[in-house]
């Protein structure tokens, strides 16, 4: 598809439900969305799922395409939001599995090996927390260790709840990156019991 075909009339066709025009749009932009998704996730299946979700979202909201002045910028924003949303959901899923795994271990099942592994993971987590910038570290400790709600942590730190949310998200991202860089895949698989 050449650039002149992507104009207001083209988007008008898609907005009115023209599936052929939409298929051309997907074919034209599929590779760029996939490459960004893969660069951030390093997962072929996850990247393909993200591409499908991005274009599904655009199709479902196709009527607004005629109002968009810069489609590549719009597509980039939708893609980035979908990627980060997917990564956040993956993080929640992994944390849920980890929490469930730890809760399901009975005291009798806490063999010396499990105790040693748990201590190693706790030590790694503490190292990751100590490496955080001061505000992220403080936010993480107040919310994750002391169990404060966002508003209470914001009041204690004299910042807005949205800043607390942003600090916590960045802290979690930094902790995850540090832990993943310092744990090999085999250790993670053993720990999760896969």
mmCIF file of C-alpha atoms in Angstrom:
data_model
loop_
_atom_site.group_PDB
_atom_site.id
_atom_site.type_symbol
_atom_site.label_atom_id
_atom_site.label_comp_id
_atom_site.label_asym_id
_atom_site.label_seq_id
_atom_site.Cartn_x
_atom_site.Cartn_y
_atom_site.Cartn_z
ATOM 1 C CA UNK A 1 0.000 0.000 0.000
ATOM 2 C CA UNK A 2 1.435 3.350 -0.967
ATOM 3 C CA UNK A 3 1.174 6.357 1.287
ATOM 4 C CA UNK A 4 -1.460 8.256 -0.796
ATOM 5 C CA UNK A 5 -3.988 5.419 -0.262
ATOM 6 C CA UNK A 6 -3.949 6.107 3.470
ATOM 7 C CA UNK A 7 -6.010 9.248 3.489
ATOM 8 C CA UNK A 8 -9.294 10.415 4.926
ATOM 9 C CA UNK A 9 -11.309 8.583 2.255
ATOM 10 C CA UNK A 10 -9.495 5.350 3.075
ATOM 11 C CA UNK A 11 -10.243 5.740 6.787
ATOM 12 C CA UNK A 12 -13.841 6.648 5.924
ATOM 13 C CA UNK A 13 -14.154 3.292 4.146
ATOM 14 C CA UNK A 14 -12.869 1.489 7.248
ATOM 15 C CA UNK A 15 -15.128 3.551 9.534
ATOM 16 C CA UNK A 16 -18.122 2.458 7.483
ATOM 17 C CA UNK A 17 -17.146 -1.215 7.895
ATOM 18 C CA UNK A 18 -15.103 -1.966 4.766
ATOM 19 C CA UNK A 19 -13.228 -5.118 5.792
ATOM 20 C CA UNK A 20 -11.062 -5.132 2.662
ATOM 21 C CA UNK A 21 -9.749 -1.651 3.440
ATOM 22 C CA UNK A 22 -9.145 -2.692 7.029
ATOM 23 C CA UNK A 23 -7.244 -5.788 5.864
ATOM 24 C CA UNK A 24 -5.011 -3.489 3.774
ATOM 25 C CA UNK A 25 -4.397 -1.308 6.819
ATOM 26 C CA UNK A 26 -3.492 -4.349 8.933
ATOM 27 C CA UNK A 27 -1.180 -5.683 6.216
ATOM 28 C CA UNK A 28 0.536 -2.297 5.980
ATOM 29 C CA UNK A 29 1.125 -1.785 9.725
ATOM 30 C CA UNK A 30 1.284 -5.362 11.049
ATOM 31 C CA UNK A 31 5.070 -5.627 10.871
ATOM 32 C CA UNK A 32 5.739 -2.354 12.700
ATOM 33 C CA UNK A 33 3.368 -3.212 15.579
ATOM 34 C CA UNK A 34 4.810 -6.729 15.812
ATOM 35 C CA UNK A 35 8.421 -5.515 15.893
ATOM 36 C CA UNK A 36 7.737 -3.093 18.750
ATOM 37 C CA UNK A 37 5.825 -5.764 20.682
ATOM 38 C CA UNK A 38 8.576 -8.318 20.163
ATOM 39 C CA UNK A 39 11.316 -5.878 21.123
ATOM 40 C CA UNK A 40 9.586 -5.280 24.458
ATOM 41 C CA UNK A 41 8.282 -8.777 25.229
ATOM 42 C CA UNK A 42 10.831 -11.061 23.521
ATOM 43 C CA UNK A 43 7.967 -13.496 22.972
ATOM 44 C CA UNK A 44 6.641 -14.506 19.553
ATOM 45 C CA UNK A 45 3.222 -15.760 20.790
ATOM 46 C CA UNK A 46 2.735 -12.758 23.064
ATOM 47 C CA UNK A 47 3.724 -10.354 20.284
ATOM 48 C CA UNK A 48 1.269 -11.975 17.875
ATOM 49 C CA UNK A 49 -1.471 -11.747 20.501
ATOM 50 C CA UNK A 50 -0.696 -8.063 21.054
ATOM 51 C CA UNK A 51 -0.884 -7.365 17.299
ATOM 52 C CA UNK A 52 -4.304 -9.052 17.144
ATOM 53 C CA UNK A 53 -5.519 -7.118 20.181
ATOM 54 C CA UNK A 54 -4.294 -3.783 18.784
ATOM 55 C CA UNK A 55 -6.047 -4.227 15.458
ATOM 56 C CA UNK A 56 -9.168 -5.644 17.105
ATOM 57 C CA UNK A 57 -9.343 -2.539 19.282
ATOM 58 C CA UNK A 58 -8.943 -0.311 16.212
ATOM 59 C CA UNK A 59 -11.642 -2.240 14.359
ATOM 60 C CA UNK A 60 -14.052 -1.965 17.274
ATOM 61 C CA UNK A 61 -13.475 1.803 17.417
ATOM 62 C CA UNK A 62 -13.186 2.262 13.647
ATOM 63 C CA UNK A 63 -15.734 5.095 13.511
ATOM 64 C CA UNK A 64 -13.237 7.445 15.159
ATOM 65 C CA UNK A 65 -10.534 6.819 12.518
ATOM 66 C CA UNK A 66 -11.776 9.713 10.388
ATOM 67 C CA UNK A 67 -11.070 12.104 13.286
ATOM 68 C CA UNK A 68 -7.419 11.036 13.696
ATOM 69 C CA UNK A 69 -4.953 13.440 12.120
ATOM 70 C CA UNK A 70 -1.811 11.306 12.568
ATOM 71 C CA UNK A 71 -2.602 7.605 12.301
ATOM 72 C CA UNK A 72 0.973 6.330 12.814
ATOM 73 C CA UNK A 73 1.212 8.275 16.096
ATOM 74 C CA UNK A 74 -2.232 6.994 17.129
ATOM 75 C CA UNK A 75 -1.227 3.418 16.266
ATOM 76 C CA UNK A 76 1.977 3.806 18.259
ATOM 77 C CA UNK A 77 0.021 4.990 21.315
ATOM 78 C CA UNK A 78 -2.539 2.166 21.070
ATOM 79 C CA UNK A 79 0.261 -0.374 20.594
ATOM 80 C CA UNK A 80 2.327 0.932 23.522
ATOM 81 C CA UNK A 81 -0.704 0.937 25.809
ATOM 82 C CA UNK A 82 -1.603 -2.622 24.772
ATOM 83 C CA UNK A 83 1.973 -3.843 25.261
ATOM 84 C CA UNK A 84 2.303 -2.301 28.714
ATOM 85 C CA UNK A 85 -1.142 -3.513 29.715
ATOM 86 C CA UNK A 86 -0.219 -7.037 28.620
ATOM 87 C CA UNK A 87 3.086 -6.902 30.502
ATOM 88 C CA UNK A 88 1.340 -5.646 33.649
ATOM 89 C CA UNK A 89 -1.178 -8.481 33.404
ATOM 90 C CA UNK A 90 1.631 -10.984 32.949
ATOM 91 C CA UNK A 91 3.333 -9.586 36.042
ATOM 92 C CA UNK A 92 0.097 -9.930 38.033
ATOM 93 C CA UNK A 93 -0.302 -13.513 36.814
ATOM 94 C CA UNK A 94 3.262 -14.435 37.782
ATOM 95 C CA UNK A 95 2.925 -12.799 41.196
ATOM 96 C CA UNK A 96 -0.375 -14.602 41.739
ATOM 97 C CA UNK A 97 1.226 -17.943 40.853
ATOM 98 C CA UNK A 98 4.145 -17.202 43.182
ATOM 99 C CA UNK A 99 1.836 -16.200 46.031
ATOM 100 C CA UNK A 100 -0.319 -19.297 45.530
ATOM 101 C CA UNK A 101 2.774 -21.506 45.381
ATOM 102 C CA UNK A 102 4.093 -20.088 48.650
ATOM 103 C CA UNK A 103 0.685 -20.345 50.380
ATOM 104 C CA UNK A 104 0.187 -23.955 49.293
ATOM 105 C CA UNK A 105 3.444 -25.133 50.838
ATOM 106 C CA UNK A 106 2.626 -26.757 54.117
ATOM 107 C CA UNK A 107 5.118 -26.537 56.990
ATOM 108 C CA UNK A 108 5.998 -30.191 56.388
ATOM 109 C CA UNK A 109 6.751 -29.409 52.742
ATOM 110 C CA UNK A 110 9.196 -26.643 53.696
ATOM 111 C CA UNK A 111 12.239 -28.753 53.215
ATOM 112 C CA UNK A 112 15.684 -27.324 53.784
ATOM 113 C CA UNK A 113 15.957 -26.835 50.027
ATOM 114 C CA UNK A 114 12.788 -24.711 49.948
ATOM 115 C CA UNK A 115 13.900 -22.686 52.954
ATOM 116 C CA UNK A 116 17.268 -22.000 51.329
ATOM 117 C CA UNK A 117 15.632 -21.082 48.013
ATOM 118 C CA UNK A 118 13.159 -18.775 49.738
ATOM 119 C CA UNK A 119 15.994 -17.029 51.592
ATOM 120 C CA UNK A 120 17.912 -16.590 48.325
ATOM 121 C CA UNK A 121 14.872 -15.050 46.653
ATOM 122 C CA UNK A 122 14.205 -12.786 49.620
ATOM 123 C CA UNK A 123 17.847 -11.701 49.575
ATOM 124 C CA UNK A 124 17.652 -10.953 45.855
ATOM 125 C CA UNK A 125 14.450 -8.974 46.382
ATOM 126 C CA UNK A 126 16.084 -6.948 49.161
ATOM 127 C CA UNK A 127 19.065 -6.170 46.901
ATOM 128 C CA UNK A 128 16.673 -5.038 44.175
ATOM 129 C CA UNK A 129 14.795 -2.807 46.631
ATOM 130 C CA UNK A 130 18.026 -1.228 47.929
ATOM 131 C CA UNK A 131 19.031 -0.362 44.342
ATOM 132 C CA UNK A 132 15.836 1.640 43.748
ATOM 133 C CA UNK A 133 15.890 5.437 43.732
ATOM 134 C CA UNK A 134 14.897 6.799 47.161
ATOM 135 C CA UNK A 135 11.273 7.744 46.321
ATOM 136 C CA UNK A 136 10.583 4.429 44.557
ATOM 137 C CA UNK A 137 12.134 2.535 47.471
ATOM 138 C CA UNK A 138 10.081 4.456 50.004
ATOM 139 C CA UNK A 139 6.890 3.919 47.987
ATOM 140 C CA UNK A 140 7.544 0.195 47.600
ATOM 141 C CA UNK A 141 8.215 -0.275 51.316
ATOM 142 C CA UNK A 142 5.134 1.670 52.408
ATOM 143 C CA UNK A 143 2.761 -0.132 50.054
ATOM 144 C CA UNK A 144 4.194 -3.615 49.626
ATOM 145 C CA UNK A 145 5.840 -4.204 52.998
ATOM 146 C CA UNK A 146 3.773 -2.071 55.339
ATOM 147 C CA UNK A 147 0.499 -2.630 53.484
ATOM 148 C CA UNK A 148 -0.521 1.031 53.173
ATOM 149 C CA UNK A 149 -3.138 2.121 50.682
ATOM 150 C CA UNK A 150 -2.065 4.524 47.946
ATOM 151 C CA UNK A 151 -3.740 7.534 49.581
ATOM 152 C CA UNK A 152 -2.124 6.855 52.968
ATOM 153 C CA UNK A 153 1.292 6.431 51.368
ATOM 154 C CA UNK A 154 0.768 9.679 49.447
ATOM 155 C CA UNK A 155 -0.070 11.521 52.674
ATOM 156 C CA UNK A 156 2.934 10.006 54.476
ATOM 157 C CA UNK A 157 5.255 11.017 51.630
ATOM 158 C CA UNK A 158 3.524 14.359 51.010
ATOM 159 C CA UNK A 159 2.964 13.602 47.313
ATOM 160 C CA UNK A 160 -0.092 12.900 45.156
ATOM 161 C CA UNK A 161 -1.665 9.437 44.935
ATOM 162 C CA UNK A 162 -0.913 9.437 41.186
ATOM 163 C CA UNK A 163 2.780 10.029 41.923
ATOM 164 C CA UNK A 164 2.670 7.128 44.374
ATOM 165 C CA UNK A 165 1.107 4.958 41.662
ATOM 166 C CA UNK A 166 3.760 5.994 39.153
ATOM 167 C CA UNK A 167 6.589 5.439 41.665
ATOM 168 C CA UNK A 168 5.253 1.987 42.537
ATOM 169 C CA UNK A 169 4.871 0.967 38.885
ATOM 170 C CA UNK A 170 8.424 2.090 38.137
ATOM 171 C CA UNK A 171 9.733 0.369 41.291
ATOM 172 C CA UNK A 172 8.044 -2.914 40.306
ATOM 173 C CA UNK A 173 9.476 -2.630 36.801
ATOM 174 C CA UNK A 174 12.984 -2.003 38.160
ATOM 175 C CA UNK A 175 12.724 -4.813 40.713
ATOM 176 C CA UNK A 176 11.488 -7.242 38.073
ATOM 177 C CA UNK A 177 14.304 -6.276 35.699
ATOM 178 C CA UNK A 178 16.934 -6.673 38.428
ATOM 179 C CA UNK A 179 15.571 -10.030 39.562
ATOM 180 C CA UNK A 180 15.244 -11.383 36.045
ATOM 181 C CA UNK A 181 18.791 -10.286 35.237
ATOM 182 C CA UNK A 182 20.070 -12.072 38.336
ATOM 183 C CA UNK A 183 18.053 -15.279 38.149
ATOM 184 C CA UNK A 184 18.525 -17.831 35.434
ATOM 185 C CA UNK A 185 15.471 -19.372 33.799
ATOM 186 C CA UNK A 186 16.065 -22.774 35.352
ATOM 187 C CA UNK A 187 15.988 -21.290 38.845
ATOM 188 C CA UNK A 188 12.717 -19.504 38.075
ATOM 189 C CA UNK A 189 11.169 -22.690 36.684
ATOM 190 C CA UNK A 190 12.255 -24.696 39.734
ATOM 191 C CA UNK A 191 10.964 -22.028 42.083
ATOM 192 C CA UNK A 192 7.585 -21.860 40.384
ATOM 193 C CA UNK A 193 7.408 -25.661 40.316
ATOM 194 C CA UNK A 194 6.846 -25.973 36.546
#
